[in-house]
């Protein structure tokens, strides 16, 4: 068997605009710089590329940390994977030139690129890939470990052949290798993951000025088609308007994601700017903590969903740019169904359900991260839920640090709002230890059956699972973030779609280079 078709998308179903987690507010300070990697070749001068973003990583360790800002910079640019996902959601070869799957779907055999090497000069051989995958599955964060839990053995059959044996068939495992769960790390960089990432990509890490910028340089010894940019600098802004101003003044070549969609008319002159709108995996979720006694009550959860006018949320916090969804599935997934009308806006129905819940004067803590779409929704949600008889007490937590600690890790909240930008993330709901603490054995069993099934059966079962989440009011799935990118008109090759966590620079060119 060759490549499977799991990454296929269905872009023609409906018009989509999408986004990534770059729409956050940074609060880092101080300065820390380290150097590594190949320097640009003076015999083939290129140019510098400046990219604006809002969320700076607090660490580069994407093995133990689940911050989406890390792979945004490093995935496919510094770290490569055996297979990657392109802008259309298709699986493509990268460090593996080909792979086969046994008839029982338990054994994967990968043939590696000849001549591939890390920026340090160390060969990317089967032994290095084996060590990297073992590092991920043994010491990775909870999401990474879950994605590798079915892996039984990893063997370097020979220098260019890697064999992976699973304990059970899995539709998702190969696809998971396209993300942080599959990065191939230079073994010499295992101890410097947090400060000095070392990979095999077309760029090498150069410097990191905390609170300001991250710089990558061209890997002059890259094994594949190299970049024509000598240097790429990610510049981080605490304020979306400041980032827009930098773009308008010519100090940036790209805004990686517009964090204030209502400002897009500033970039309407095609002689000066190109505006891209594409798809995303970023479901903005009003998450419920199912350990909160009141939120164990289905009628109260349903009341919350009926009480919220989600189109008004999109219009208020994201300039009307976004797609209504009803479950944890974007329209680009093969198992998508439009469930957005499961709980239509109905204040009277919400009041009735609050009364039927038996909970007198329900009061809930809404703890949101300092992200524009989250903070912008607080006042509206407070007003809408008050009309249904539900009181919110809200506070804003610095993102990523404090929110990750208080909400994500300690579960000290009742409601929260955050965009989940990971691809194929429906399975997070099958983990009762995940920060929602949603524990539904029927859902868990269905997800396990889907993963072990053939492709068509899996699609049907994933559809059923997504409907369970919707009907059970497991959360209020507010909308799908738009992906709004602005570039200078001489910049080409930027994918309008955010189908992975990477802002993939490998296809980006300029007529000036």
Coordinates of C-alpha atoms in Angstrom, one line a residue:
X1 CA 0.0 0.0 0.0
X2 CA 1.1 3.6 -0.6
X3 CA 0.1 6.8 0.9
X4 CA -3.4 6.9 2.4
X5 CA -5.9 9.7 1.6
X6 CA -6.5 10.8 5.1
X7 CA -5.4 14.3 4.5
X8 CA -7.9 15.0 1.7
X9 CA -10.0 18.2 2.2
X10 CA -13.4 19.3 1.0
X11 CA -12.7 23.0 0.3
X12 CA -15.6 23.3 -2.1
X13 CA -18.3 22.6 0.4
X14 CA -18.6 26.2 1.6
X15 CA -16.7 29.5 1.6
X16 CA -14.2 29.4 4.5
X17 CA -12.0 31.9 6.1
X18 CA -9.7 30.8 8.9
X19 CA -7.1 31.6 11.5
X20 CA -4.3 30.5 13.8
X21 CA -3.3 31.1 17.4
X22 CA -1.2 34.1 16.5
X23 CA -4.1 36.3 17.6
X24 CA -2.8 36.6 21.2
X25 CA -1.2 39.2 23.4
X26 CA 2.4 38.8 24.4
X27 CA 3.7 39.8 27.8
X28 CA 7.3 38.6 27.6
X29 CA 10.1 40.9 28.7
X30 CA 13.9 40.8 29.1
X31 CA 16.4 39.5 26.6
X32 CA 18.0 36.2 25.9
X33 CA 20.0 35.4 22.7
X34 CA 21.7 32.3 21.5
X35 CA 23.4 31.4 18.2
X36 CA 23.6 28.3 16.1
X37 CA 23.2 27.1 12.5
X38 CA 24.7 27.9 9.1
X39 CA 25.3 31.5 8.2
X40 CA 24.1 32.9 4.9
X41 CA 26.4 32.4 1.9
X42 CA 27.8 35.8 0.7
X43 CA 28.2 34.3 -2.8
X44 CA 24.5 34.0 -3.2
X45 CA 23.0 37.0 -1.4
X46 CA 19.3 36.8 -0.7
X47 CA 17.1 39.2 1.3
X48 CA 15.7 39.5 4.8
X49 CA 12.1 38.7 5.5
X50 CA 10.2 40.3 8.3
X51 CA 7.0 38.6 9.7
X52 CA 4.7 40.2 12.2
X53 CA 3.0 38.1 14.9
X54 CA 1.4 38.7 18.3
X55 CA 2.2 35.6 20.4
X56 CA 5.8 34.9 21.2
X57 CA 6.7 31.4 22.5
X58 CA 8.0 31.3 26.0
X59 CA 10.1 28.3 25.2
X60 CA 11.1 26.4 22.0
X61 CA 10.5 23.0 23.6
X62 CA 7.6 21.7 21.6
X63 CA 8.1 18.2 23.0
X64 CA 6.9 19.0 26.5
X65 CA 5.0 22.3 25.8
X66 CA 1.8 22.5 23.9
X67 CA 2.0 26.2 23.0
X68 CA 0.9 26.6 19.3
X69 CA 3.3 29.6 18.9
X70 CA 6.3 27.2 18.9
X71 CA 5.5 25.1 15.9
X72 CA 4.2 28.3 14.1
X73 CA 7.9 29.3 13.8
X74 CA 9.7 26.0 13.9
X75 CA 7.6 23.3 12.2
X76 CA 8.7 22.6 8.6
X77 CA 11.1 25.6 8.8
X78 CA 13.6 24.4 11.3
X79 CA 12.2 21.0 12.2
X80 CA 11.1 18.6 9.5
X81 CA 8.9 15.5 9.7
X82 CA 8.7 12.2 7.9
X83 CA 5.5 13.4 6.1
X84 CA 4.0 16.8 6.1
X85 CA 0.6 18.3 5.4
X86 CA 0.4 20.9 2.6
X87 CA -1.9 24.0 2.3
X88 CA -4.7 21.8 0.9
X89 CA -4.6 19.3 3.7
X90 CA -2.9 16.6 1.7
X91 CA -0.2 14.3 3.1
X92 CA 3.2 14.8 1.3
X93 CA 6.6 13.1 1.6
X94 CA 9.3 15.1 3.4
X95 CA 12.1 13.3 5.2
X96 CA 10.5 10.0 4.0
X97 CA 10.5 9.7 0.2
X98 CA 7.9 6.9 0.4
X99 CA 6.1 4.6 2.9
X100 CA 4.2 1.4 2.8
X101 CA 1.6 0.0 5.2
X102 CA 1.1 -3.8 5.8
X103 CA -2.2 -5.4 5.0
X104 CA -3.1 -5.7 8.7
X105 CA -2.3 -1.9 9.1
X106 CA 0.1 -2.6 11.9
X107 CA 3.5 -2.1 10.2
X108 CA 4.7 1.1 8.5
X109 CA 7.9 1.1 6.6
X110 CA 9.5 4.4 5.7
X111 CA 12.2 5.0 3.1
X112 CA 14.3 8.1 4.1
X113 CA 15.7 10.8 1.9
X114 CA 19.3 10.1 0.7
X115 CA 21.7 12.8 1.7
X116 CA 19.4 14.4 4.2
X117 CA 21.3 15.9 7.2
X118 CA 20.7 18.2 10.1
X119 CA 22.0 21.8 10.0
X120 CA 24.9 20.6 12.2
X121 CA 26.0 18.3 9.5
X122 CA 24.9 15.1 11.3
X123 CA 23.2 12.7 8.9
X124 CA 19.4 12.2 9.1
X125 CA 19.5 8.4 9.2
X126 CA 17.0 5.9 10.5
X127 CA 18.8 5.7 13.9
X128 CA 18.4 9.5 14.4
X129 CA 14.7 9.4 13.4
X130 CA 14.1 6.4 15.7
X131 CA 15.7 8.3 18.6
X132 CA 13.6 11.4 17.9
X133 CA 10.3 9.5 17.8
X134 CA 11.2 7.6 21.0
X135 CA 11.9 10.9 22.7
X136 CA 8.5 12.2 21.6
X137 CA 6.5 9.2 22.8
X138 CA 8.4 8.8 26.0
X139 CA 8.8 12.4 27.2
X140 CA 6.3 14.3 25.2
X141 CA 3.4 16.3 26.5
X142 CA 0.0 14.5 27.1
X143 CA -1.2 15.2 23.5
X144 CA 2.0 13.8 21.9
X145 CA 2.0 10.8 24.2
X146 CA -1.7 10.1 23.3
X147 CA -0.9 10.2 19.6
X148 CA 1.9 7.6 20.0
X149 CA 0.2 5.4 22.6
X150 CA -0.4 2.7 20.0
X151 CA 3.3 2.5 18.9
X152 CA 4.8 -0.8 19.9
X153 CA 8.3 -0.8 18.4
X154 CA 10.4 1.5 16.3
X155 CA 13.4 0.0 14.4
X156 CA 16.1 1.3 12.2
X157 CA 16.1 -1.6 9.8
X158 CA 19.0 -0.1 7.9
X159 CA 20.5 3.3 7.5
X160 CA 17.6 4.6 5.3
X161 CA 14.8 2.3 6.4
X162 CA 12.6 2.8 9.5
X163 CA 10.0 0.3 10.5
X164 CA 7.3 1.2 13.0
X165 CA 4.9 -1.5 14.4
X166 CA 1.7 -0.5 16.1
X167 CA -0.2 -2.6 18.7
X168 CA -3.5 -1.8 16.9
X169 CA -4.5 -0.2 13.6
X170 CA -4.8 3.6 13.7
X171 CA -6.2 6.0 11.1
X172 CA -4.7 9.0 13.0
X173 CA -1.2 7.9 13.7
X174 CA 0.4 8.6 10.3
X175 CA -1.4 11.9 10.1
X176 CA -0.1 12.9 13.6
X177 CA 3.4 12.7 12.3
X178 CA 2.8 15.9 10.3
X179 CA 2.7 17.9 13.5
X180 CA 4.8 18.4 16.6
X181 CA 4.2 14.7 17.4
X182 CA 6.5 13.8 14.4
X183 CA 9.3 16.4 14.4
X184 CA 12.8 14.9 13.8
X185 CA 15.3 16.5 16.1
X186 CA 19.0 16.5 15.8
X187 CA 20.1 14.1 18.6
X188 CA 22.7 16.7 19.6
X189 CA 19.8 19.1 20.3
X190 CA 17.9 16.9 22.7
X191 CA 19.3 18.8 25.7
X192 CA 18.8 22.3 24.2
X193 CA 15.2 22.0 23.1
X194 CA 14.0 25.0 25.1
X195 CA 16.7 27.5 23.9
X196 CA 18.4 26.2 20.8
X197 CA 16.2 24.1 18.4
X198 CA 18.3 21.9 16.0
X199 CA 16.6 20.4 13.0
X200 CA 17.1 19.6 9.3
X201 CA 15.0 22.2 7.7
X202 CA 15.8 25.0 5.2
X203 CA 16.3 27.4 8.1
X204 CA 18.5 27.2 11.2
X205 CA 17.8 28.9 14.5
X206 CA 19.9 32.1 15.0
X207 CA 18.7 34.3 17.9
X208 CA 15.9 35.0 20.3
X209 CA 15.3 38.3 21.9
X210 CA 12.5 37.7 24.4
X211 CA 9.6 40.1 24.1
X212 CA 10.9 41.3 20.7
X213 CA 11.9 38.9 17.9
X214 CA 13.1 35.5 16.8
X215 CA 15.5 35.2 13.9
X216 CA 16.1 32.2 11.6
X217 CA 18.9 32.1 9.0
X218 CA 19.3 30.1 5.8
X219 CA 20.7 26.7 6.3
X220 CA 23.3 26.8 3.5
X221 CA 23.8 23.0 3.6
X222 CA 20.1 22.1 3.4
X223 CA 19.6 18.8 1.6
X224 CA 16.6 19.9 -0.4
X225 CA 15.5 23.0 -2.3
X226 CA 16.8 25.8 -0.2
X227 CA 15.2 29.1 0.6
X228 CA 16.4 32.3 -1.1
X229 CA 16.0 34.3 2.1
X230 CA 19.2 34.8 4.0
X231 CA 17.3 35.7 7.2
X232 CA 13.8 35.6 8.5
X233 CA 12.9 37.7 11.5
X234 CA 9.6 37.2 13.4
X235 CA 8.7 40.4 15.1
X236 CA 6.2 40.3 18.0
X237 CA 3.7 43.0 18.9
X238 CA 1.7 43.4 22.1
X239 CA -0.9 45.4 20.2
X240 CA -2.5 44.4 16.9
X241 CA -2.7 48.0 15.8
X242 CA 1.0 48.5 16.3
X243 CA 1.6 45.5 14.1
X244 CA -0.7 47.0 11.4
X245 CA 1.2 50.3 11.7
X246 CA 4.5 48.4 11.1
X247 CA 3.0 46.8 8.0
X248 CA 1.7 50.1 6.7
X249 CA 5.1 51.8 7.2
X250 CA 6.9 49.1 5.3
X251 CA 8.7 47.6 8.3
X252 CA 7.1 44.2 7.8
X253 CA 6.8 41.9 4.7
X254 CA 4.0 39.7 6.1
X255 CA 1.4 39.9 8.9
X256 CA 1.1 36.2 9.7
X257 CA -2.5 36.6 11.1
X258 CA -4.5 39.8 11.3
X259 CA -5.5 40.1 15.0
X260 CA -8.0 42.9 14.3
X261 CA -10.1 41.9 11.3
X262 CA -12.0 45.2 11.4
X263 CA -8.8 46.9 10.3
X264 CA -8.5 45.0 7.0
X265 CA -9.7 48.0 4.9
X266 CA -6.3 49.6 5.7
X267 CA -4.7 47.1 3.3
X268 CA -7.1 47.4 0.4
X269 CA -4.7 49.0 -2.1
X270 CA -3.5 46.0 -4.2
X271 CA -0.5 48.0 -5.4
X272 CA 0.8 48.0 -1.8
X273 CA -0.6 44.9 -0.2
X274 CA -2.0 41.4 -0.9
X275 CA -4.7 40.1 1.5
X276 CA -5.1 36.3 1.7
X277 CA -8.1 34.6 3.3
X278 CA -8.0 30.8 3.7
X279 CA -9.1 27.9 5.8
X280 CA -8.1 26.9 9.3
X281 CA -8.5 24.3 12.0
X282 CA -9.0 26.9 14.7
X283 CA -12.2 26.2 16.6
X284 CA -13.0 29.0 19.1
X285 CA -14.5 27.0 22.0
X286 CA -16.4 28.3 25.0
X287 CA -15.1 25.4 27.1
X288 CA -17.0 24.0 30.1
X289 CA -15.2 22.4 33.0
X290 CA -17.1 19.2 33.5
X291 CA -15.7 18.9 37.0
X292 CA -17.8 22.0 38.0
X293 CA -21.0 20.6 39.7
X294 CA -23.4 22.9 37.9
X295 CA -21.9 22.1 34.5
X296 CA -22.5 18.4 35.1
X297 CA -26.2 19.3 34.5
X298 CA -27.1 18.8 30.8
X299 CA -30.0 21.3 31.0
X300 CA -27.7 24.1 32.2
X301 CA -25.2 23.4 29.5
X302 CA -28.0 23.4 26.9
X303 CA -29.3 26.7 28.4
X304 CA -25.8 28.3 28.0
X305 CA -25.7 27.2 24.3
X306 CA -29.2 28.6 23.6
X307 CA -28.5 31.8 25.4
X308 CA -25.5 32.8 23.2
X309 CA -26.0 34.5 19.8
X310 CA -22.8 33.1 18.2
X311 CA -23.2 35.2 15.0
X312 CA -23.3 38.3 17.2
X313 CA -20.0 37.0 18.8
X314 CA -18.4 36.8 15.4
X315 CA -19.6 40.3 14.4
X316 CA -18.5 41.8 17.7
X317 CA -15.1 40.3 18.3
X318 CA -13.9 39.3 14.9
X319 CA -15.3 41.8 12.4
X320 CA -17.9 39.4 11.1
X321 CA -15.1 37.2 9.7
X322 CA -15.6 33.6 10.8
X323 CA -17.6 30.4 10.2
X324 CA -20.3 29.1 12.5
X325 CA -19.7 25.5 13.7
X326 CA -21.5 23.2 16.1
X327 CA -18.9 20.7 17.1
X328 CA -15.1 20.2 17.2
X329 CA -14.8 19.7 13.4
X330 CA -13.9 22.3 10.8
X331 CA -15.4 22.0 7.4
X332 CA -12.1 20.8 5.9
X333 CA -12.2 17.5 7.8
X334 CA -13.8 14.6 5.9
X335 CA -16.2 13.9 8.7
X336 CA -17.6 17.4 8.8
X337 CA -21.4 17.9 9.1
X338 CA -23.1 21.3 9.7
X339 CA -24.2 21.0 13.3
X340 CA -24.2 24.8 13.9
X341 CA -28.0 24.9 14.5
X342 CA -28.0 22.2 17.2
X343 CA -28.7 24.9 19.8
X344 CA -30.0 28.0 18.0
X345 CA -30.1 31.4 19.8
X346 CA -33.3 31.3 21.9
X347 CA -33.3 33.3 25.1
X348 CA -36.8 32.0 26.2
X349 CA -35.7 28.4 25.7
X350 CA -32.5 29.1 27.7
X351 CA -34.6 30.6 30.6
X352 CA -36.8 27.5 30.5
X353 CA -33.8 25.1 30.6
X354 CA -32.3 27.1 33.5
X355 CA -35.5 26.6 35.5
X356 CA -35.7 22.9 34.6
X357 CA -32.1 22.4 35.7
X358 CA -33.1 23.1 39.3
X359 CA -30.1 25.3 39.8
X360 CA -31.1 28.5 41.6
X361 CA -29.4 31.7 40.3
X362 CA -26.4 29.9 38.6
X363 CA -23.2 31.8 38.9
X364 CA -20.1 30.7 36.9
X365 CA -16.5 31.9 36.7
X366 CA -15.4 32.8 33.1
X367 CA -11.6 32.9 33.0
X368 CA -10.3 33.9 29.6
X369 CA -6.8 34.2 28.2
X370 CA -5.5 37.6 27.1
X371 CA -6.4 36.8 23.5
X372 CA -8.4 39.4 21.4
X373 CA -11.2 37.1 20.4
X374 CA -11.6 35.9 24.1
X375 CA -11.4 39.2 25.9
X376 CA -13.6 40.8 23.2
X377 CA -16.3 38.3 23.9
X378 CA -16.5 38.7 27.7
X379 CA -18.9 41.7 27.9
X380 CA -21.3 40.3 25.2
X381 CA -21.4 36.8 26.8
X382 CA -22.0 38.3 30.2
X383 CA -24.9 40.3 28.9
X384 CA -26.4 37.4 26.9
X385 CA -26.2 34.9 29.7
X386 CA -27.6 37.4 32.2
X387 CA -30.7 37.7 30.1
X388 CA -31.2 33.9 30.5
X389 CA -30.7 34.1 34.3
X390 CA -27.0 33.0 34.4
X391 CA -24.4 35.2 36.1
X392 CA -20.8 35.3 35.0
X393 CA -17.9 36.5 37.1
X394 CA -15.0 37.0 34.7
X395 CA -11.3 37.7 34.8
X396 CA -8.5 37.8 32.2
X397 CA -5.3 35.6 32.6
X398 CA -2.1 36.4 30.8
X399 CA -1.5 34.1 27.9
X400 CA 0.1 31.7 27.5
X401 CA 1.8 31.5 30.9
X402 CA -0.9 32.1 33.5
X403 CA -3.8 30.7 31.5
X404 CA -1.9 27.5 30.8
X405 CA -1.1 27.2 34.5
X406 CA -4.4 28.1 36.0
X407 CA -6.9 26.8 33.4
X408 CA -5.2 24.2 31.2
X409 CA -3.1 22.6 33.9
X410 CA -4.9 23.1 37.2
X411 CA -8.5 23.2 35.9
X412 CA -9.3 26.2 38.1
X413 CA -12.2 27.6 36.1
X414 CA -15.8 27.0 35.1
X415 CA -15.9 28.5 31.6
X416 CA -13.1 29.6 29.3
X417 CA -12.6 30.7 25.7
X418 CA -9.7 29.6 23.5
X419 CA -9.1 28.6 19.9
X420 CA -7.9 25.0 19.4
X421 CA -5.8 25.2 16.2
X422 CA -4.5 21.6 16.2
X423 CA -5.7 19.6 13.2
X424 CA -7.9 16.5 13.8
X425 CA -8.4 17.4 17.4
X426 CA -11.8 15.8 17.9
X427 CA -10.0 13.1 19.9
X428 CA -9.0 15.4 22.7
X429 CA -12.6 15.0 24.0
X430 CA -12.0 11.3 24.5
X431 CA -9.4 12.1 27.2
X432 CA -11.1 12.8 30.6
X433 CA -7.8 14.2 31.9
X434 CA -7.8 16.9 29.3
X435 CA -8.6 20.3 30.8
X436 CA -12.3 20.1 29.9
X437 CA -12.6 16.9 32.1
X438 CA -15.3 15.6 29.7
X439 CA -15.9 11.9 30.5
X440 CA -18.3 10.2 28.1
X441 CA -17.7 6.4 27.8
X442 CA -19.9 6.2 24.7
X443 CA -17.9 9.0 23.0
X444 CA -14.6 7.4 24.0
X445 CA -15.6 4.0 22.6
X446 CA -16.8 5.4 19.4
X447 CA -13.6 7.3 18.9
X448 CA -11.5 4.2 19.5
X449 CA -13.6 2.2 17.1
X450 CA -13.2 5.0 14.4
X451 CA -9.4 5.0 14.8
X452 CA -9.2 1.3 14.4
X453 CA -11.6 1.1 11.4
X454 CA -11.0 1.4 7.7
X455 CA -11.2 4.9 6.3
X456 CA -14.8 5.0 5.2
X457 CA -16.1 3.4 8.4
X458 CA -13.9 5.8 10.4
X459 CA -15.4 8.8 8.7
X460 CA -19.0 7.7 9.6
X461 CA -18.0 7.0 13.2
X462 CA -16.3 10.3 13.6
X463 CA -19.4 12.0 12.3
X464 CA -21.4 10.2 15.0
X465 CA -18.9 11.2 17.6
X466 CA -19.0 14.8 16.6
X467 CA -22.8 14.8 16.9
X468 CA -22.6 13.3 20.4
X469 CA -20.5 16.3 21.4
X470 CA -23.0 18.7 19.9
X471 CA -26.1 17.0 21.4
X472 CA -24.4 16.7 24.8
X473 CA -23.6 20.4 24.8
X474 CA -20.0 19.4 25.8
X475 CA -19.1 23.0 25.0
X476 CA -20.4 25.9 23.1
X477 CA -18.5 25.8 19.8
X478 CA -18.5 29.5 19.0
X479 CA -16.9 29.8 15.6
X480 CA -14.0 29.0 13.3
X481 CA -11.3 31.6 13.4
X482 CA -10.5 33.3 10.1
X483 CA -7.0 33.2 8.7
X484 CA -6.2 36.7 7.4
X485 CA -2.8 37.2 6.0
X486 CA -1.3 40.5 4.6
X487 CA 1.8 40.5 2.5
X488 CA 3.7 43.0 0.4
X489 CA 2.8 42.4 -3.3
X490 CA 6.3 41.1 -4.1
X491 CA 5.9 38.2 -1.7
X492 CA 4.6 35.0 -3.2
X493 CA 3.9 31.4 -2.2
X494 CA 2.3 32.0 1.2
X495 CA -0.5 29.5 1.7
X496 CA -3.8 31.1 2.5
X497 CA -4.8 28.0 4.5
X498 CA -3.7 27.2 8.0
X499 CA -4.1 23.4 7.8
X500 CA -1.2 22.8 10.3
X501 CA 0.3 24.6 13.2
X502 CA 3.2 25.8 10.9
X503 CA 3.5 29.1 9.2
X504 CA 5.3 27.3 6.4
X505 CA 8.0 29.4 4.8
X506 CA 9.3 26.6 2.5
X507 CA 7.3 27.8 -0.4
X508 CA 7.6 31.6 0.2
X509 CA 9.5 33.6 -2.4
X510 CA 10.0 37.2 -3.5
X511 CA 10.6 38.7 -6.9
X512 CA 13.5 40.5 -5.3
X513 CA 15.3 37.2 -4.4

